[in-house]
Coordinates of C-alpha atoms in Angstrom, one line a residue:
Chain A
M1 CA -86.6 -50.3 -0.5
N2 CA -86.3 -47.4 -2.3
R3 CA -85.9 -47.3 -6.2
R4 CA -82.4 -47.4 -6.4
N5 CA -82.3 -50.6 -4.7
F6 CA -85.1 -52.0 -6.9
A7 CA -83.6 -50.9 -9.6
N8 CA -80.5 -52.3 -8.7
L9 CA -82.2 -55.4 -7.6
S10 CA -84.0 -55.9 -11.3
L11 CA -80.4 -55.6 -13.0
K12 CA -79.0 -57.9 -11.4
T13 CA -81.5 -60.8 -11.2
G14 CA -81.6 -59.8 -15.2
I15 CA -78.7 -60.0 -15.9
V16 CA -78.4 -63.8 -13.9
A17 CA -81.2 -64.9 -15.1
A18 CA -79.9 -63.6 -19.2
V19 CA -77.1 -65.6 -18.1
A20 CA -78.5 -68.3 -16.6
S21 CA -81.0 -68.6 -19.3
V22 CA -77.9 -69.2 -22.3
V23 CA -76.6 -72.3 -20.4
P24 CA -79.2 -74.8 -21.9
G25 CA -79.0 -73.4 -25.3
L26 CA -74.6 -74.3 -25.5
A27 CA -76.1 -77.8 -25.8
T28 CA -77.2 -76.9 -29.4
L29 CA -73.2 -77.1 -30.1
K30 CA -72.9 -80.7 -29.8
G31 CA -72.6 -81.3 -32.8
R32 CA -73.8 -84.8 -35.1
T33 CA -73.0 -87.6 -35.1
R34 CA -74.3 -90.1 -37.9
A35 CA -75.9 -93.2 -36.3
S36 CA -74.1 -95.5 -38.5
A37 CA -70.9 -93.8 -37.2
M38 CA -72.2 -94.9 -33.7
R39 CA -72.4 -98.7 -34.4
T40 CA -70.1 -100.6 -32.2
V41 CA -68.1 -103.6 -32.9
E42 CA -70.2 -107.1 -31.6
P43 CA -69.0 -110.9 -31.4
G44 CA -70.4 -112.6 -34.5
D45 CA -69.1 -109.8 -36.4
R46 CA -67.2 -111.1 -40.1
L47 CA -64.1 -108.6 -40.0
V48 CA -62.9 -107.5 -43.7
F49 CA -60.2 -105.5 -45.2
A50 CA -59.7 -101.5 -44.5
L51 CA -58.3 -101.1 -47.7
G52 CA -56.5 -101.9 -50.8
Q53 CA -57.5 -104.1 -53.6
N54 CA -59.3 -106.3 -51.1
A55 CA -61.2 -103.6 -49.7
G56 CA -64.8 -104.5 -48.0
Q57 CA -63.7 -108.4 -48.6
P58 CA -63.7 -111.1 -45.1
V59 CA -60.2 -111.3 -43.7
T60 CA -59.4 -115.4 -43.4
A61 CA -56.3 -117.1 -42.4
G62 CA -54.5 -118.1 -45.8
S63 CA -54.7 -114.0 -46.3
F64 CA -51.5 -113.3 -45.2
V65 CA -48.6 -115.3 -43.6
Q66 CA -46.7 -115.3 -40.2
N67 CA -45.4 -112.3 -39.0
E68 CA -47.6 -110.1 -41.8
A69 CA -50.8 -107.7 -40.7
V70 CA -53.9 -105.8 -42.0
L71 CA -56.5 -103.5 -41.6
A72 CA -59.7 -104.2 -41.0
F73 CA -63.2 -103.3 -39.8
P74 CA -66.3 -105.3 -38.6
E75 CA -68.7 -105.9 -41.4
G76 CA -70.7 -102.9 -42.2
K77 CA -69.2 -101.0 -39.5
A78 CA -66.1 -99.1 -41.3
E79 CA -68.2 -95.7 -40.4
N80 CA -67.2 -96.0 -36.8
H81 CA -63.3 -95.2 -36.3
D82 CA -63.1 -96.5 -33.2
N83 CA -63.6 -100.2 -35.0
L84 CA -60.4 -100.0 -36.9
V85 CA -58.2 -103.4 -35.9
V86 CA -54.8 -104.3 -37.4
V87 CA -55.3 -108.0 -37.8
C88 CA -51.7 -109.8 -37.0
K89 CA -51.0 -113.4 -37.7
L90 CA -47.8 -114.4 -35.4
N91 CA -45.9 -117.6 -34.3
P92 CA -48.5 -119.5 -31.6
A93 CA -45.7 -120.3 -29.5
L94 CA -45.1 -117.2 -28.6
L95 CA -48.1 -115.7 -27.8
E96 CA -48.0 -114.9 -23.9
P97 CA -50.6 -113.5 -21.6
P98 CA -52.2 -111.0 -21.1
T99 CA -53.1 -111.8 -24.9
V100 CA -56.4 -113.6 -25.0
V101 CA -55.8 -116.8 -27.4
E102 CA -59.0 -118.4 -29.0
Q103 CA -59.2 -121.9 -29.9
G104 CA -57.2 -122.6 -32.8
A105 CA -57.1 -119.2 -34.3
G106 CA -53.8 -120.0 -35.6
G107 CA -51.8 -117.3 -34.1
V108 CA -54.4 -114.7 -35.5
V109 CA -55.0 -112.0 -32.8
A110 CA -56.6 -108.4 -33.4
Y111 CA -56.3 -105.3 -31.6
S112 CA -57.5 -101.8 -31.7
A113 CA -55.8 -100.1 -34.3
I114 CA -56.3 -97.0 -32.5
C115 CA -53.2 -95.4 -30.5
T116 CA -53.8 -94.8 -26.9
H117 CA -51.8 -91.7 -26.8
L118 CA -53.8 -89.5 -29.5
G119 CA -55.1 -92.1 -31.6
C120 CA -52.8 -92.3 -34.5
T121 CA -53.3 -95.5 -36.5
V122 CA -51.0 -97.9 -35.7
R123 CA -48.7 -100.0 -38.0
F124 CA -47.3 -103.8 -37.9
S125 CA -43.6 -104.1 -38.6
E126 CA -41.5 -107.1 -39.3
E127 CA -38.5 -105.4 -38.9
P128 CA -37.0 -105.6 -35.6
M129 CA -36.3 -102.1 -33.9
D130 CA -33.7 -101.1 -30.8
M131 CA -36.3 -101.8 -28.5
A132 CA -38.0 -104.7 -30.4
P133 CA -36.5 -106.9 -32.1
F134 CA -39.2 -109.0 -34.0
P135 CA -42.6 -107.9 -35.0
H136 CA -44.2 -104.8 -33.3
L137 CA -47.1 -102.4 -33.7
H138 CA -45.6 -98.9 -34.0
C139 CA -46.9 -95.6 -34.2
P140 CA -46.0 -93.2 -36.6
C141 CA -47.2 -89.9 -34.8
H142 CA -44.7 -90.5 -31.9
A143 CA -43.3 -93.1 -31.8
A144 CA -44.9 -95.4 -29.5
L145 CA -44.1 -99.3 -29.4
F146 CA -46.1 -102.2 -29.0
D147 CA -45.7 -105.7 -28.2
P148 CA -48.4 -107.9 -30.1
H149 CA -47.6 -111.1 -28.7
K150 CA -48.0 -109.7 -25.1
G151 CA -51.6 -108.4 -25.5
A152 CA -49.8 -105.2 -27.1
A153 CA -48.0 -103.6 -23.7
V154 CA -46.2 -101.1 -24.5
L155 CA -42.2 -100.9 -25.1
G156 CA -41.4 -97.5 -25.3
G157 CA -42.6 -94.2 -26.0
P158 CA -45.3 -91.9 -24.6
A159 CA -48.8 -94.1 -25.3
P160 CA -50.1 -94.3 -21.7
R161 CA -51.6 -97.6 -22.3
S162 CA -51.6 -100.9 -24.4
L163 CA -53.6 -101.3 -27.1
P164 CA -57.2 -102.7 -26.7
Q165 CA -57.5 -106.4 -27.5
L166 CA -60.5 -107.4 -30.0
P167 CA -60.1 -111.7 -29.1
V168 CA -61.3 -112.9 -32.6
R169 CA -61.3 -117.0 -33.7
L170 CA -62.1 -118.7 -37.4
N171 CA -65.2 -120.1 -38.4
E172 CA -65.6 -123.0 -40.9
K173 CA -64.4 -121.2 -43.9
G174 CA -61.0 -119.8 -41.5
E175 CA -62.6 -116.2 -42.1
V176 CA -62.1 -114.3 -38.9
I177 CA -64.3 -113.5 -36.5
V178 CA -65.0 -111.4 -33.7
A179 CA -65.7 -113.6 -30.3
A180 CA -65.6 -110.6 -27.6
A181 CA -65.3 -107.4 -27.1
F182 CA -62.2 -105.0 -26.5
T183 CA -60.8 -105.8 -23.9
A184 CA -60.5 -102.5 -22.9
P185 CA -62.1 -98.6 -23.7
V186 CA -60.8 -97.6 -27.5
G187 CA -58.6 -94.7 -28.1
V188 CA -57.1 -91.7 -26.2
A189 CA -58.5 -92.2 -23.0
Chain B
M1 CA -63.4 -25.0 -54.8
N2 CA -61.2 -28.0 -55.2
I3 CA -61.5 -31.4 -54.3
T4 CA -59.4 -31.0 -51.5
G5 CA -61.7 -28.3 -50.1
W6 CA -64.9 -30.1 -50.5
F7 CA -63.5 -32.4 -48.0
E8 CA -61.5 -30.7 -46.0
E9 CA -65.2 -28.3 -45.3
R10 CA -66.9 -31.2 -44.4
L11 CA -64.6 -33.4 -42.9
A12 CA -62.0 -30.8 -41.2
L13 CA -58.9 -32.6 -42.9
E14 CA -56.9 -29.9 -41.4
R15 CA -57.4 -30.5 -37.9
F16 CA -56.8 -34.5 -39.1
R17 CA -53.6 -33.5 -40.5
A18 CA -52.1 -31.4 -37.8
K19 CA -53.3 -33.7 -34.6
Y20 CA -52.6 -37.3 -36.5
L21 CA -50.6 -37.0 -39.7
G22 CA -47.5 -35.2 -38.5
K23 CA -47.2 -38.1 -35.7
P24 CA -44.2 -39.6 -35.6
F25 CA -42.5 -42.6 -36.1
P26 CA -39.3 -43.5 -34.3
V27 CA -37.4 -45.8 -37.1
H28 CA -35.6 -49.2 -36.4
P29 CA -35.8 -51.9 -39.0
T30 CA -36.3 -54.4 -36.3
F31 CA -39.5 -52.0 -35.2
F32 CA -40.8 -53.0 -38.7
L33 CA -41.8 -56.3 -37.6
G34 CA -44.9 -56.0 -36.3
E35 CA -46.2 -54.0 -39.7
I36 CA -45.2 -56.9 -41.4
A37 CA -47.5 -59.6 -39.3
L38 CA -50.4 -56.9 -40.3
F39 CA -49.8 -56.7 -43.8
C40 CA -49.4 -60.9 -44.2
F41 CA -52.7 -60.3 -41.9
V42 CA -53.6 -58.1 -44.5
L43 CA -52.7 -60.4 -47.3
L44 CA -54.4 -63.3 -45.8
V45 CA -57.9 -61.6 -45.8
M46 CA -57.6 -60.7 -49.4
T47 CA -56.3 -64.1 -50.3
G48 CA -59.3 -65.9 -47.9
F49 CA -62.0 -63.9 -49.2
Y50 CA -61.2 -65.6 -52.9
L51 CA -60.8 -69.0 -51.6
T52 CA -64.2 -69.0 -50.1
L53 CA -65.6 -68.4 -53.2
F54 CA -64.7 -71.9 -54.4
Y55 CA -64.6 -74.0 -50.7
E56 CA -67.3 -76.3 -49.8
P57 CA -67.6 -77.0 -46.2
S58 CA -68.7 -80.6 -46.1
I59 CA -67.2 -84.1 -45.5
E60 CA -70.5 -85.5 -47.6
N61 CA -68.9 -87.5 -50.7
V62 CA -68.8 -86.1 -53.8
A63 CA -68.0 -88.1 -57.1
G64 CA -64.0 -86.3 -57.6
E65 CA -60.6 -88.0 -58.9
G66 CA -60.3 -91.6 -58.3
G67 CA -64.1 -92.1 -57.3
N68 CA -66.0 -90.8 -53.7
V69 CA -64.3 -87.9 -51.8
P70 CA -64.8 -85.5 -49.4
A71 CA -66.3 -82.2 -50.9
A72 CA -64.3 -80.2 -48.9
Y73 CA -61.0 -82.4 -50.1
A74 CA -63.0 -82.1 -53.8
S75 CA -63.0 -78.0 -54.0
T76 CA -59.9 -77.8 -52.3
L77 CA -58.5 -79.8 -55.7
L78 CA -60.9 -77.2 -57.5
I79 CA -58.8 -74.2 -56.4
D80 CA -55.9 -75.8 -57.6
S81 CA -56.4 -77.3 -60.8
H82 CA -56.3 -73.1 -62.0
P83 CA -52.5 -71.4 -61.3
L84 CA -54.2 -68.9 -60.3
G85 CA -56.3 -70.3 -57.6
T86 CA -53.1 -72.8 -57.2
L87 CA -51.0 -69.5 -56.5
I88 CA -53.5 -67.8 -54.3
R89 CA -53.8 -71.0 -51.9
R90 CA -50.1 -71.0 -52.1
V91 CA -49.9 -67.2 -51.0
H92 CA -52.6 -67.7 -48.6
H93 CA -50.5 -70.3 -47.3
W94 CA -47.2 -68.4 -47.5
S95 CA -48.6 -65.6 -45.4
A96 CA -49.9 -67.6 -43.0
H97 CA -46.2 -68.8 -42.3
L98 CA -45.0 -65.4 -42.6
M99 CA -47.3 -64.2 -40.4
I100 CA -46.2 -66.5 -37.6
A101 CA -42.4 -66.0 -37.7
S102 CA -43.2 -61.9 -38.0
L103 CA -44.7 -62.8 -34.7
V104 CA -42.0 -64.4 -33.2
L105 CA -39.2 -62.0 -34.4
H106 CA -41.4 -59.4 -32.8
V107 CA -42.1 -60.5 -29.3
L108 CA -38.1 -61.1 -29.3
R109 CA -37.6 -57.6 -30.3
V110 CA -40.1 -56.3 -27.6
F111 CA -38.4 -59.0 -25.0
F112 CA -34.9 -58.4 -25.6
T113 CA -35.3 -54.0 -25.7
A114 CA -37.2 -54.7 -22.6
A115 CA -40.5 -52.8 -23.8
Y116 CA -42.7 -54.6 -22.1
R117 CA -42.3 -52.8 -19.0
K118 CA -44.6 -50.8 -17.5
P119 CA -46.8 -49.0 -19.3
R120 CA -46.7 -51.6 -21.9
E121 CA -47.5 -54.7 -19.8
L122 CA -51.7 -54.2 -20.9
N123 CA -50.0 -54.3 -24.8
W124 CA -47.6 -57.5 -24.4
V125 CA -50.8 -59.7 -22.7
L126 CA -52.9 -58.3 -25.8
G127 CA -49.7 -59.6 -28.3
L128 CA -49.5 -62.7 -26.5
A129 CA -53.2 -63.2 -27.1
L130 CA -53.1 -62.2 -30.5
L131 CA -50.1 -64.7 -31.3
G132 CA -51.9 -67.3 -29.7
G133 CA -55.5 -66.8 -31.8
T134 CA -53.0 -66.7 -35.2
I135 CA -51.9 -69.7 -34.2
G136 CA -55.7 -71.1 -33.4
A137 CA -57.0 -69.6 -36.2
S138 CA -54.2 -71.8 -38.6
F139 CA -55.0 -74.8 -36.8
A140 CA -58.2 -74.4 -37.9
G141 CA -57.6 -73.8 -41.3
Y142 CA -55.3 -76.3 -41.5
L143 CA -58.4 -79.3 -41.5
L144 CA -60.2 -77.1 -43.9
P145 CA -58.7 -79.1 -47.1
Y146 CA -59.7 -82.5 -45.5
D147 CA -56.7 -84.2 -47.0
Q148 CA -55.0 -87.3 -45.3
F149 CA -52.1 -84.6 -43.7
S150 CA -55.3 -82.5 -42.6
V151 CA -57.6 -84.7 -40.9
T152 CA -54.3 -86.8 -38.8
A153 CA -53.2 -83.6 -37.9
T154 CA -56.5 -83.3 -36.7
A155 CA -57.2 -86.0 -35.1
I156 CA -53.9 -85.9 -32.8
G157 CA -55.1 -81.5 -31.9
Y158 CA -58.6 -83.7 -30.4
G159 CA -56.4 -86.2 -28.6
I160 CA -54.7 -83.3 -27.1
A161 CA -58.2 -81.7 -26.0
R162 CA -58.9 -84.9 -24.8
S163 CA -56.4 -85.4 -22.5
A164 CA -57.5 -82.7 -20.6
P165 CA -58.3 -83.8 -17.0
W166 CA -61.6 -83.5 -15.4
V167 CA -62.9 -82.1 -18.6
G168 CA -60.9 -83.2 -21.5
G169 CA -64.2 -85.5 -23.3
P170 CA -66.7 -82.8 -22.9
L171 CA -64.3 -80.0 -23.9
A172 CA -63.1 -81.9 -26.7
D173 CA -66.1 -82.8 -28.2
F174 CA -67.7 -79.2 -28.0
M175 CA -64.5 -77.5 -29.8
F176 CA -64.8 -80.2 -32.4
A177 CA -68.1 -80.4 -32.7
G178 CA -68.6 -84.0 -31.6
P179 CA -66.2 -87.3 -31.9
F180 CA -63.5 -86.4 -34.8
P181 CA -64.1 -87.0 -37.2
S182 CA -67.4 -86.2 -37.0
P183 CA -69.8 -84.4 -40.2
S184 CA -70.1 -81.2 -38.1
T185 CA -66.5 -80.8 -37.4
V186 CA -65.4 -79.0 -40.9
P187 CA -68.4 -76.9 -41.0
R188 CA -67.5 -75.2 -37.7
F189 CA -64.0 -75.2 -38.3
Y190 CA -64.8 -73.5 -41.0
G191 CA -66.8 -71.0 -39.2
Y192 CA -64.1 -70.6 -36.2
H193 CA -61.5 -69.9 -39.6
V194 CA -63.6 -67.5 -42.0
V195 CA -65.6 -65.8 -39.0
F196 CA -64.7 -65.7 -35.3
A197 CA -60.4 -65.7 -35.6
P198 CA -60.4 -63.1 -38.5
L199 CA -63.3 -60.7 -35.9
L200 CA -60.8 -61.8 -33.2
L201 CA -57.4 -61.0 -34.5
S202 CA -59.0 -57.3 -36.2
A203 CA -60.3 -56.5 -32.8
L204 CA -56.6 -57.7 -30.5
I205 CA -55.1 -55.9 -33.4
G206 CA -56.8 -52.5 -33.4
A207 CA -56.8 -52.6 -29.7
H208 CA -52.9 -53.1 -30.2
L209 CA -52.5 -50.5 -31.9
L210 CA -54.7 -48.1 -29.9
I211 CA -52.5 -48.7 -27.4
V212 CA -48.8 -48.6 -28.8
M213 CA -50.2 -45.1 -30.4
K214 CA -51.9 -43.7 -26.9
Q215 CA -48.6 -44.8 -25.1
K216 CA -46.2 -43.5 -27.8
H217 CA -43.6 -46.4 -29.4
T218 CA -40.5 -46.6 -27.5
E219 CA -37.5 -44.5 -28.9
L220 CA -34.1 -46.0 -29.4
P221 CA -31.4 -45.7 -26.6
D222 CA -29.6 -42.8 -28.4
A223 CA -32.5 -40.1 -28.7
R224 CA -32.0 -40.7 -24.5
A225 CA -28.2 -39.0 -25.0
A226 CA -30.0 -36.2 -26.5
E227 CA -30.4 -33.3 -25.1
P228 CA -32.8 -33.2 -22.1
R229 CA -36.0 -32.8 -23.7
D230 CA -39.9 -32.6 -22.8
E231 CA -40.8 -36.2 -21.9
R232 CA -44.0 -36.1 -23.7
V233 CA -42.6 -36.2 -27.2
I234 CA -40.6 -38.7 -28.7
T235 CA -38.2 -38.4 -31.7
G236 CA -39.0 -40.2 -35.3
I237 CA -40.5 -39.9 -39.4
P238 CA -43.9 -38.1 -39.4
L239 CA -46.7 -40.8 -40.7
W240 CA -47.2 -38.9 -43.7
P241 CA -45.2 -38.4 -46.0
A242 CA -42.4 -40.7 -44.6
Q243 CA -43.8 -43.3 -42.6
T244 CA -47.2 -44.2 -45.0
V245 CA -44.2 -44.7 -48.0
L246 CA -41.9 -46.6 -45.4
M247 CA -45.2 -48.7 -44.7
V248 CA -46.4 -48.8 -49.0
V249 CA -42.6 -50.5 -49.6
L250 CA -42.6 -52.7 -46.6
F251 CA -46.4 -54.1 -47.4
L252 CA -45.0 -54.2 -51.7
M253 CA -41.9 -56.5 -50.1
V254 CA -44.2 -58.9 -47.9
V255 CA -46.2 -59.3 -50.9
A256 CA -43.0 -60.2 -53.4
A257 CA -41.5 -62.2 -50.5
A258 CA -45.0 -64.3 -50.0
T259 CA -45.7 -64.3 -53.8
G260 CA -42.2 -65.2 -54.8
L261 CA -42.3 -68.3 -52.1
S262 CA -45.7 -69.5 -53.7
A263 CA -44.1 -69.2 -57.5
F264 CA -41.5 -71.5 -56.7
L265 CA -42.7 -73.7 -53.3
P266 CA -46.1 -76.2 -53.6
V267 CA -47.7 -75.8 -50.6
H268 CA -49.9 -78.8 -48.5
P269 CA -50.0 -81.0 -51.6
S270 CA -53.0 -82.5 -51.1
A271 CA -53.7 -84.1 -54.6
Y272 CA -50.5 -85.8 -53.4
F273 CA -51.2 -86.8 -50.4
G274 CA -55.1 -88.1 -51.1
P275 CA -58.7 -88.3 -49.5
P276 CA -58.7 -89.5 -45.6
Q277 CA -56.9 -93.0 -44.9
P278 CA -57.4 -95.0 -42.3
V279 CA -54.0 -95.5 -42.2
T280 CA -52.0 -92.7 -40.5
P281 CA -48.8 -91.4 -42.7
E282 CA -46.3 -90.0 -41.1
V283 CA -47.0 -86.8 -40.2
K284 CA -45.3 -83.6 -38.7
P285 CA -46.7 -80.5 -37.2
D286 CA -45.8 -77.3 -39.1
W287 CA -42.5 -75.5 -37.6
Y288 CA -43.9 -73.7 -34.8
L289 CA -45.5 -76.4 -33.4
M290 CA -42.5 -78.9 -33.6
W291 CA -42.1 -77.9 -30.2
V292 CA -45.1 -79.3 -28.6
Y293 CA -44.1 -82.4 -31.0
G294 CA -41.0 -82.8 -29.5
A295 CA -42.1 -82.3 -26.0
L296 CA -44.5 -85.0 -26.5
K297 CA -42.3 -87.2 -28.0
L298 CA -39.9 -86.7 -24.6
I299 CA -42.6 -87.3 -22.1
P300 CA -42.3 -91.3 -21.6
G301 CA -46.0 -93.0 -21.5
T302 CA -45.8 -94.3 -17.7
L303 CA -45.7 -90.7 -16.7
S304 CA -48.9 -90.0 -15.2
F305 CA -50.4 -89.0 -11.9
R306 CA -53.8 -88.2 -10.8
L307 CA -55.0 -85.4 -9.3
F308 CA -58.7 -84.4 -7.4
G309 CA -60.1 -87.8 -9.1
A310 CA -58.4 -87.2 -13.2
T311 CA -55.6 -88.9 -14.4
I312 CA -53.0 -86.6 -15.9
G313 CA -51.4 -88.8 -18.6
S314 CA -48.5 -88.0 -20.4
E315 CA -49.9 -86.6 -23.7
A316 CA -51.6 -84.0 -21.2
I317 CA -48.2 -83.5 -19.8
G318 CA -46.8 -82.9 -23.0
A319 CA -49.5 -80.8 -24.8
M320 CA -51.0 -79.0 -22.0
L321 CA -49.0 -78.8 -19.2
V322 CA -45.4 -78.3 -20.7
P323 CA -46.5 -75.3 -23.3
G324 CA -48.8 -74.3 -20.7
L325 CA -45.9 -73.8 -18.1
I326 CA -44.1 -72.0 -21.2
G327 CA -46.6 -69.7 -21.7
A328 CA -47.4 -68.6 -18.1
A329 CA -44.1 -67.8 -17.8
I330 CA -43.6 -66.0 -20.8
L331 CA -46.6 -64.1 -19.9
L332 CA -46.1 -63.1 -16.9
V333 CA -42.4 -61.2 -18.4
P334 CA -43.7 -58.0 -17.4
W335 CA -44.4 -58.9 -13.8
L336 CA -41.0 -61.0 -13.4
D337 CA -38.6 -58.2 -14.5
R338 CA -38.7 -55.8 -11.3
T339 CA -36.4 -53.3 -13.1
P340 CA -38.0 -50.0 -12.6
S341 CA -39.6 -48.8 -15.9
S342 CA -37.6 -47.2 -18.7
L343 CA -40.9 -45.6 -20.0
H344 CA -39.8 -44.6 -23.2
Y345 CA -36.7 -45.8 -24.4
A346 CA -36.1 -49.4 -25.8
E347 CA -33.0 -50.7 -23.5
D348 CA -30.3 -51.8 -25.2
P349 CA -29.9 -55.9 -25.0
L350 CA -26.8 -56.1 -24.0
K351 CA -27.6 -53.5 -20.8
S352 CA -28.8 -56.5 -19.4
P353 CA -27.1 -59.9 -18.7
L354 CA -29.3 -61.8 -17.0
R355 CA -33.1 -60.7 -19.5
L356 CA -30.2 -61.4 -22.5
A357 CA -29.5 -65.3 -21.2
I358 CA -33.1 -66.0 -20.2
G359 CA -33.9 -65.1 -23.7
L360 CA -31.6 -66.5 -25.5
G361 CA -31.8 -69.7 -23.4
G362 CA -35.5 -70.4 -23.6
L363 CA -35.1 -69.5 -27.3
A364 CA -32.6 -72.5 -27.2
L365 CA -34.9 -74.5 -25.7
F366 CA -37.9 -74.1 -28.3
L367 CA -35.3 -75.3 -30.9
A368 CA -34.1 -78.0 -28.7
L369 CA -37.8 -79.1 -28.1
S370 CA -37.9 -79.1 -32.4
L371 CA -35.0 -81.5 -32.3
A372 CA -36.7 -83.5 -30.5
G373 CA -39.3 -84.3 -33.2
F374 CA -37.1 -85.3 -35.6
S375 CA -35.2 -88.1 -32.9
G376 CA -36.1 -90.6 -35.9
E377 CA -34.4 -88.8 -38.6
L378 CA -31.3 -87.6 -36.6
N379 CA -31.2 -91.3 -35.1
L380 CA -31.1 -89.9 -31.4
S381 CA -32.1 -91.5 -28.7
I382 CA -34.9 -90.3 -25.9
P383 CA -32.1 -89.8 -23.4
V384 CA -29.7 -88.0 -25.3
L385 CA -32.6 -85.6 -26.5
W386 CA -33.2 -85.1 -23.1
I387 CA -29.9 -84.1 -21.8
I388 CA -29.8 -82.1 -25.2
V389 CA -32.9 -80.0 -24.4
I390 CA -31.7 -79.2 -20.4
A391 CA -27.9 -78.6 -21.0
A392 CA -28.4 -76.5 -24.6
P393 CA -30.7 -73.8 -22.8
V394 CA -28.5 -73.8 -19.6
A395 CA -25.4 -73.8 -21.8
V396 CA -26.6 -70.7 -23.7
G397 CA -27.9 -68.9 -21.1
W398 CA -24.9 -69.6 -19.0
S399 CA -22.1 -68.3 -22.1
A400 CA -25.1 -65.3 -22.7
Y401 CA -24.8 -64.1 -19.7
T402 CA -21.0 -64.2 -18.8
L403 CA -20.0 -62.8 -22.2
T404 CA -22.4 -60.3 -22.0
R405 CA -21.3 -58.9 -18.2
R406 CA -17.1 -59.4 -19.5
H407 CA -18.3 -56.9 -22.2
L408 CA -20.6 -55.3 -20.2
T409 CA -17.5 -54.2 -17.4
T410 CA -15.4 -53.7 -20.4
S411 CA -16.6 -51.2 -22.7
L412 CA -18.0 -49.1 -20.0
P413 CA -15.6 -46.5 -18.2
E414 CA -14.5 -47.0 -15.2
S415 CA -16.7 -44.4 -13.6
R416 CA -20.1 -46.2 -14.7
R417 CA -19.1 -49.9 -14.5
T418 CA -21.2 -52.0 -12.1
P419 CA -19.4 -53.8 -9.5

């Protein structure tokens, strides 16, 4: 091998090695997440109001009347935005599969409030709309519609899948308690 | 010896004057659009300097109005608390909008005068990179006040990044420094907005202008009708003093426009929007992204397909595929246009019915998609909007084509009419 070939080979090897050495360094760009923001909801957690004057107080069956809903977090886990749920009180007779209905819940159902389209917070609406002539969930961002009586199935709009349900039950004090984990992954796919 | 002589002996000013200060600039009102965008950029950097003196790029809570609020939000309120701060923040905001508006008009001007043809394809690509970089800088800057609106808009952007097939999750977490909202996102976006974007834009602007100087600006079509001349020479006003005066006047007009708007029209009222809450307000993007918003509304949620193991859902179709295809079509214009180059002369837009029709049809498409974003307010159903989005560009394009052809055949003398 003459000097030119050696110099060429060293140069190419050097460049490849330099570029390759950067790759592990890319992991430094990942960014921090607070430990408190990683805590996921678990069965047994108590749901508390997410905002308003009752923020932080437990949600009870008596907090709201039929065809109303509130935004809630599992107690102590508000830092993880994925834990945000909308707790609705609906007519128990109108609930249909695939809605998970717990015994004695009295028409109280909870769904993830993170729209499965692009992550905005959905809203509960009692006012009938064209495609939803009954209380329904809709997203203010791109007008996705969900039916809370049928497992938050998609009624219209651009959402690709239904909102995951968080099965809840009532304890002896009437507080809303998480009965099981989310039925599907939360948020944008 | 006088001052000028002192500099002349050291910097060879006379050679500089002879070579550069006499360079000709063709004059037409539409040739100012690029300069207006440049002056807006200058204004953005100047007002941005001031804002960096106060802004705190952190979302840790600090004691503020109404309890604990993120530090970034509190610092934005601090800027707004003084009239000078409010004015400068507004000028910053309005200059951004003026910059994007003038860039769009500039792209349209270059398109309709076919100034993208050989040898200017490279500058066309650089220019579109500038437009993309400007919108990217604007997106990063939008998060910084960290109020309800900012967080919602950025969360939607995060959702769009996540929806990218195969690489969505890692890509989004890489760009946003963790699952949004993460405490690392604001500092990183601050770096994007204040360091990366200005450096990138400055470099691209420099390259863009150097190439214009090297290739010379296109001349007006009238210049061609003059006596046959040396093709290496173009007609225009000299850089000094005429063009310089024009540019100074134009700069002052841009400052006047931005300041005038700022004096009377408030922007992005952070205090009114309030600090971020779990509830999502009804947000709409700024006007230059309304077309993507409309596309997202129109693509039904059921539309999704699998490709090589990844699901491409309605979000990816509406926010990446459709804009990507439109962007690619615009990018490839110099290569889709098969006409041989005119090299020196801007073409009369009416000379090419097809190009005029495509340009106006494309513009109609953007407007129709933006209209779809207002489906709720206009009470228009999705199927009706689909019809508008397809019919409007076709109708506009077709009428532009027919009217221009008729104009051409009737206005040209017999001997020069195309069959």
